[in-house]
Short mmCIF file of C-alpha atoms and ligand atoms in Angstrom, two decimals:
data_model
loop_
_atom_site.label_atom_id
_atom_site.label_comp_id
_atom_site.label_asym_id
_atom_site.label_seq_id
_atom_site.Cartn_x
_atom_site.Cartn_y
_atom_site.Cartn_z
CA MET N 1402 110.50 105.00 31.11
CA SER N 1403 111.20 102.70 34.04
CA ILE N 1404 110.62 98.97 33.84
CA ASP N 1405 107.63 99.38 36.18
CA ASP N 1406 106.16 102.02 33.82
CA LEU N 1407 106.58 99.57 30.96
CA LYS N 1408 104.93 96.57 32.60
CA ARG N 1409 101.49 97.79 31.43
CA PHE N 1410 102.58 97.12 27.84
CA GLU N 1411 103.28 93.43 28.47
CA ILE N 1412 101.18 90.85 26.60
CA PRO N 1413 101.33 87.39 28.20
CA GLY N 1414 103.24 84.98 25.97
CA ARG N 1415 103.96 87.75 23.43
CA VAL N 1416 105.66 90.79 25.00
CA SER N 1417 107.77 90.81 28.17
CA VAL N 1418 109.61 93.73 29.76
CA LEU N 1419 112.84 93.08 31.64
CA GLU N 1420 116.16 94.58 32.58
CA GLY N 1421 118.59 94.15 29.71
CA ASN N 1422 122.30 94.79 29.38
CA GLY N 1423 123.56 97.77 31.32
CA GLY N 1424 120.30 97.76 33.28
CA LEU N 1425 118.50 99.25 30.28
CA PRO N 1426 114.83 98.34 29.77
CA LYS N 1427 114.42 95.64 27.14
CA LEU N 1428 111.38 94.16 25.44
CA GLU N 1429 111.32 90.49 24.47
CA VAL N 1430 108.83 89.69 21.74
CA THR N 1431 107.67 86.17 20.85
CA THR N 1432 105.43 85.16 17.94
CA ASP N 1433 104.48 81.77 16.53
CA ALA N 1434 107.23 82.11 13.91
CA SER N 1435 109.92 84.29 15.48
CA SER N 1436 111.36 86.24 18.38
CA ALA N 1437 112.88 89.69 18.76
CA GLU N 1438 114.55 91.97 21.29
CA ILE N 1439 114.17 95.75 21.44
CA TYR N 1440 115.78 98.24 23.78
CA LEU N 1441 113.99 101.51 24.57
CA HIS N 1442 117.43 103.07 24.22
CA GLY N 1443 117.41 104.23 20.61
CA ALA N 1444 114.24 102.14 20.05
CA HIS N 1445 116.97 99.74 19.07
CA VAL N 1446 116.06 96.30 17.70
CA THR N 1447 119.01 94.18 18.78
CA ASP N 1448 117.82 90.75 17.72
CA PHE N 1449 115.36 89.08 15.38
CA LYS N 1450 115.29 85.39 14.56
CA LYS N 1451 112.94 83.00 12.86
CA ARG N 1452 112.31 79.75 14.71
CA GLY N 1453 114.97 77.21 13.82
CA GLU N 1454 117.31 79.77 12.22
CA PRO N 1455 120.34 81.71 13.47
CA SER N 1456 119.64 85.35 14.30
CA LEU N 1457 119.07 87.54 11.28
CA LEU N 1458 120.59 90.54 13.10
CA PHE N 1459 124.10 90.92 14.51
CA THR N 1460 124.86 92.73 17.78
CA SER N 1461 128.46 93.00 18.93
CA GLN N 1462 129.51 91.16 22.09
CA CYS N 1463 131.50 94.31 22.90
CA SER N 1464 128.62 96.76 22.50
CA ARG N 1465 128.06 99.43 25.13
CA PHE N 1466 124.60 99.64 26.68
CA GLU N 1467 124.51 103.08 28.27
CA ALA N 1468 122.80 106.42 27.87
CA GLY N 1469 124.48 108.70 25.37
CA HIS N 1470 126.17 105.87 23.46
CA PRO N 1471 124.72 103.84 20.56
CA ILE N 1472 124.30 100.11 20.76
CA ARG N 1473 126.69 98.46 18.26
CA GLY N 1474 124.67 96.21 16.00
CA GLY N 1475 121.02 95.39 15.39
CA VAL N 1476 119.19 98.25 13.68
CA PRO N 1477 120.46 101.68 14.73
CA ILE N 1478 118.02 104.47 13.84
CA ILE N 1479 120.10 107.10 12.07
CA PHE N 1480 118.47 110.56 12.22
CA PRO N 1481 118.65 113.52 11.61
CA TRP N 1482 122.07 113.21 9.93
CA PHE N 1483 124.12 110.35 8.49
CA GLY N 1484 127.88 110.07 8.94
CA ALA N 1485 130.24 112.49 10.64
CA ARG N 1486 129.24 116.06 11.63
CA ASP N 1487 131.48 118.76 13.07
CA GLY N 1488 131.30 118.82 16.85
CA GLU N 1489 128.60 116.16 16.98
CA GLY N 1490 128.53 112.38 17.23
CA ALA N 1491 128.25 110.48 13.98
CA HIS N 1492 124.84 109.41 12.67
CA GLY N 1493 122.64 111.84 14.62
CA PHE N 1494 121.18 111.69 18.10
CA ALA N 1495 118.09 109.46 17.66
CA ARG N 1496 120.03 106.29 18.54
CA ASN N 1497 121.52 107.77 21.70
CA VAL N 1498 118.35 108.57 23.65
CA SER N 1499 115.62 106.48 25.24
CA TRP N 1500 112.43 106.46 23.17
CA LEU N 1501 108.93 106.24 24.60
CA LEU N 1502 106.94 103.03 24.14
CA GLN N 1503 103.40 104.03 23.12
CA GLU N 1504 101.65 100.81 22.15
CA THR N 1505 101.99 97.05 21.88
CA THR N 1506 99.45 94.90 20.05
CA SER N 1507 99.34 91.17 19.30
CA THR N 1508 97.57 89.67 16.31
CA PRO N 1509 97.00 85.96 17.04
CA HIS N 1510 98.84 83.60 14.68
CA VAL N 1511 100.36 86.59 12.92
CA GLY N 1512 102.58 88.73 15.05
CA VAL N 1513 103.27 91.63 17.38
CA SER N 1514 103.34 95.37 16.60
CA LEU N 1515 105.04 97.99 18.74
CA ARG N 1516 105.09 101.77 18.38
CA PHE N 1517 107.74 104.05 19.78
CA ALA N 1518 107.97 107.85 19.88
CA PHE N 1519 111.06 110.03 20.01
CA PRO N 1520 110.96 112.04 23.25
CA GLY N 1521 110.43 115.74 22.57
CA ALA N 1522 113.16 116.93 24.94
CA ARG N 1523 116.06 117.16 22.46
CA GLN N 1524 114.33 118.57 19.46
CA SER N 1525 113.92 122.23 20.52
CA ALA N 1526 117.64 122.59 21.33
CA LEU N 1527 119.07 121.39 18.07
CA TRP N 1528 116.55 121.33 15.27
CA PRO N 1529 113.26 122.70 14.04
CA SER N 1530 110.53 120.87 15.90
CA PHE N 1531 109.70 117.46 14.51
CA SER N 1532 107.88 114.31 15.53
CA ALA N 1533 109.39 110.86 15.07
CA TYR N 1534 107.51 107.58 15.42
CA TYR N 1535 108.90 104.09 14.88
CA ASN N 1536 106.74 101.06 14.18
CA VAL N 1537 108.23 97.60 14.71
CA ILE N 1538 106.20 94.67 13.34
CA VAL N 1539 107.42 91.19 14.25
CA THR N 1540 106.02 88.29 12.18
CA ASP N 1541 107.95 85.69 10.18
CA LYS N 1542 109.81 88.78 9.00
CA LEU N 1543 110.80 92.07 10.60
CA THR N 1544 109.14 95.26 9.38
CA LEU N 1545 110.42 98.65 10.53
CA GLU N 1546 108.85 102.02 9.75
CA LEU N 1547 110.38 105.37 10.70
CA VAL N 1548 107.82 108.18 10.35
CA LEU N 1549 109.25 111.71 10.52
CA THR N 1550 107.13 114.88 10.41
CA ASN N 1551 108.10 118.55 10.27
CA THR N 1552 106.02 120.14 13.04
CA ALA N 1553 107.80 123.54 12.84
CA PRO N 1554 105.42 126.27 11.61
CA GLY N 1555 106.95 128.20 8.72
CA GLN N 1556 110.28 126.37 8.58
CA ASN N 1557 111.54 123.53 6.35
CA LEU N 1558 113.24 120.53 7.96
CA THR N 1559 116.12 118.98 6.00
CA LEU N 1560 117.22 115.59 7.29
CA GLU N 1561 118.93 112.32 6.56
CA ASN N 1562 117.42 109.07 7.81
CA CYS N 1563 118.73 105.51 7.66
CA LEU N 1564 118.00 102.13 9.21
CA HIS N 1565 121.58 100.96 9.60
CA THR N 1566 121.00 97.21 9.83
CA TYR N 1567 123.73 94.78 10.92
CA PHE N 1568 123.12 91.23 9.61
CA THR N 1569 124.58 88.00 10.97
CA VAL N 1570 126.50 85.92 8.44
CA GLY N 1571 128.25 82.59 8.93
CA ASP N 1572 131.55 83.71 7.38
CA ILE N 1573 132.02 86.92 5.40
CA SER N 1574 134.09 85.01 2.80
CA ALA N 1575 130.94 83.04 1.90
CA VAL N 1576 128.75 86.10 1.47
CA SER N 1577 127.70 88.08 -1.59
CA VAL N 1578 125.34 91.04 -1.95
CA HIS N 1579 123.15 91.18 -5.07
CA GLY N 1580 120.84 93.70 -6.72
CA LEU N 1581 123.17 96.68 -7.03
CA LYS N 1582 124.83 96.06 -10.42
CA GLY N 1583 124.91 99.22 -12.52
CA VAL N 1584 124.09 101.47 -9.53
CA ASN N 1585 126.24 104.53 -8.89
CA TYR N 1586 127.85 104.75 -5.48
CA LEU N 1587 130.18 106.87 -3.36
CA ASP N 1588 133.17 104.84 -2.24
CA LYS N 1589 133.93 106.03 1.30
CA VAL N 1590 137.15 104.01 1.49
CA ASP N 1591 138.38 105.89 -1.61
CA GLY N 1592 137.64 109.46 -0.55
CA PHE N 1593 133.93 109.25 -1.49
CA ALA N 1594 134.97 108.73 -5.13
CA PRO N 1595 131.89 108.35 -7.40
CA LYS N 1596 131.85 104.90 -9.03
CA THR N 1597 129.45 102.48 -10.67
CA GLU N 1598 128.88 98.93 -9.45
CA VAL N 1599 130.01 96.54 -12.20
CA ASN N 1600 129.51 93.26 -10.31
CA ASP N 1601 126.40 91.14 -10.06
CA ALA N 1602 127.74 89.95 -6.69
CA ILE N 1603 129.52 92.25 -4.23
CA ARG N 1604 132.01 90.32 -2.12
CA VAL N 1605 134.07 91.49 0.86
CA SER N 1606 137.84 90.98 1.13
CA SER N 1607 138.77 94.38 2.58
CA GLU N 1608 136.89 97.27 4.18
CA VAL N 1609 133.75 98.04 2.16
CA ASP N 1610 131.89 101.29 2.78
CA ARG N 1611 129.69 102.31 -0.15
CA VAL N 1612 126.69 104.61 -0.43
CA TYR N 1613 124.62 103.42 -3.41
CA LEU N 1614 122.46 106.21 -4.78
CA ASP N 1615 119.07 105.71 -6.45
CA ALA N 1616 119.36 102.11 -5.28
CA PRO N 1617 116.66 99.56 -6.17
CA ALA N 1618 114.00 98.63 -3.65
CA THR N 1619 115.48 95.20 -2.92
CA ALA N 1620 118.97 94.02 -2.05
CA GLU N 1621 119.81 90.39 -1.37
CA ILE N 1622 122.46 88.91 0.90
CA ARG N 1623 123.42 85.34 -0.06
CA ASP N 1624 125.18 83.36 2.68
CA THR N 1625 126.36 79.95 1.50
CA ASN N 1626 127.85 79.23 4.93
CA LEU N 1627 124.51 79.49 6.74
CA GLY N 1628 122.65 78.37 3.60
CA ARG N 1629 120.29 81.34 3.57
CA LYS N 1630 119.26 84.33 1.53
CA ILE N 1631 118.32 87.56 3.31
CA LEU N 1632 116.04 90.03 1.52
CA VAL N 1633 116.35 93.71 2.39
CA GLU N 1634 113.28 95.43 0.92
CA LYS N 1635 112.83 99.18 1.32
CA SER N 1636 110.40 101.97 0.47
CA GLY N 1637 110.76 105.67 1.14
CA GLY N 1638 114.55 105.39 0.97
CA ALA N 1639 116.62 106.11 -2.14
CA ALA N 1640 120.01 104.92 -0.87
CA THR N 1641 121.48 101.58 0.13
CA VAL N 1642 124.71 101.52 2.15
CA VAL N 1643 126.94 98.43 2.28
CA TRP N 1644 129.55 98.29 5.04
CA ASN N 1645 131.98 95.81 6.50
CA PRO N 1646 134.77 97.29 8.66
CA TRP N 1647 137.25 94.48 7.92
CA ILE N 1648 140.38 94.12 10.07
CA ALA N 1649 141.88 97.56 10.73
CA LYS N 1650 138.58 99.41 11.33
CA SER N 1651 137.38 96.55 13.59
CA GLN N 1652 140.49 97.03 15.73
CA GLN N 1653 139.79 100.76 15.94
CA LEU N 1654 136.23 100.29 17.21
CA SER N 1655 136.26 99.91 21.00
CA ASP N 1656 132.72 98.47 21.00
CA PHE N 1657 133.33 95.86 18.30
CA GLY N 1658 135.32 92.61 18.51
CA ASN N 1659 138.48 92.34 16.43
CA GLU N 1660 137.15 89.20 14.70
CA GLU N 1661 133.50 90.19 14.48
CA TYR N 1662 133.86 91.51 10.92
CA LEU N 1663 133.90 87.85 9.87
CA ARG N 1664 130.32 87.35 11.04
CA MET N 1665 128.48 90.48 9.98
CA ILE N 1666 127.63 92.80 7.12
CA CYS N 1667 125.61 96.03 7.11
CA VAL N 1668 123.10 96.62 4.32
CA GLU N 1669 121.43 99.88 5.25
CA SER N 1670 118.41 101.67 3.79
CA GLY N 1671 117.59 105.37 3.88
CA ASN N 1672 118.03 108.85 2.47
CA VAL N 1673 121.59 110.06 2.83
CA ALA N 1674 124.08 112.31 1.01
CA ALA N 1675 122.51 113.51 -2.25
CA HIS N 1676 119.19 112.03 -1.10
CA LYS N 1677 118.71 114.35 1.89
CA VAL N 1678 114.98 114.92 2.47
CA THR N 1679 113.47 118.39 2.91
CA LEU N 1680 110.06 118.51 4.57
CA ALA N 1681 107.83 121.56 4.37
CA PRO N 1682 105.86 122.40 7.54
CA GLY N 1683 103.42 119.59 8.25
CA GLU N 1684 105.01 117.24 5.70
CA SER N 1685 106.08 113.67 6.62
CA THR N 1686 108.43 111.03 5.25
CA VAL N 1687 108.09 107.28 5.91
CA LEU N 1688 111.11 105.01 5.62
CA ARG N 1689 110.17 101.32 5.69
CA VAL N 1690 112.27 98.17 5.50
CA ASP N 1691 111.12 94.57 5.42
CA LEU N 1692 113.79 92.05 6.45
CA SER N 1693 113.20 88.38 5.67
CA SER N 1694 115.13 85.18 4.99
CA THR N 1695 114.70 81.98 3.02
CA ARG N 1696 116.81 78.86 2.57
CA LEU N 1697 119.30 79.08 -0.29
O1 LIG S 2167 127.17 103.16 7.30
C1 LIG S 2167 128.56 102.93 7.28
C2 LIG S 2167 129.22 103.89 8.28
O2 LIG S 2167 128.93 105.22 7.96
C3 LIG S 2167 130.72 103.59 8.30
O3 LIG S 2167 131.45 104.65 7.71
C4 LIG S 2167 131.02 103.41 9.79
O4 LIG S 2167 131.35 104.65 10.37
C5 LIG S 2167 129.69 102.85 10.28
O5 LIG S 2167 128.71 103.64 9.60
C6 LIG S 2167 129.52 102.81 11.76
O6 LIG S 2167 129.28 104.09 12.26
P1 LIG S 2167 129.18 104.25 13.86
O7 LIG S 2167 128.98 105.72 14.09
O8 LIG S 2167 128.02 103.41 14.30
O9 LIG S 2167 130.47 103.71 14.40
#
């Protein structure tokens, strides 16, 4: 959709459409309590901040903004597979294509809602037909809903979905993640070894890449440097993934600054690995996350 096509979705003082990085169409959303930025590319939320606070989301200064490549940071929509796949890019194709904006609505003194739809072009080539809608609700928190439906007559659709959220932190050494004690996880930095979380507080002092299975609905990021607590609340997703690339992996990523691992952590929500979802014809799955922050 061109910027001119998108102008009809503008809401004065609430939703603006402009040319973003790489010339890609970008939406700027303003509410009484917050602001957000969303690219049509990947329906990618790249920023959300409450008035008077640092951004909740982290987007790399080195990110690419071009068709066929994911934006590094914010909330990548991971679908229909998570992780590596032979002969394909990691984490599926949903984040690499431009989504269609279908609706913008503003609720005075509350917030702004936006709905995006995955364009149908790709689906017939690679997968049974499906529909994918993405609702973004900006208030004093950020609510994201990924609605996936199997529209293929007579064929099941097996998928992985994940909202791979990058959070801004003041200094990774002052951060701890809570709510996962006792949860089993796959340790991707140790050959996917199955382990159980024994710590109340997960801290980062090397690369962390863990897929927590049957994870509770809420995870909490405590940041004593920025003096805030971030709540990651999910429904419709059985897994929580915690990732920080640390030094070596940061240096390997061409679209990520060598020092940026100090100021971010991913706490992701979805259905991955053992939690793959199989939809019968006509069946849907809704993955929802609510991201909010309070003072510590
Ligand atoms: O969710 C963690 C992870 O799977 C890591 O293994 C790392 O690959 C990260 O995602 C980033 O993946 P990307 O394809 O965006 O570079």
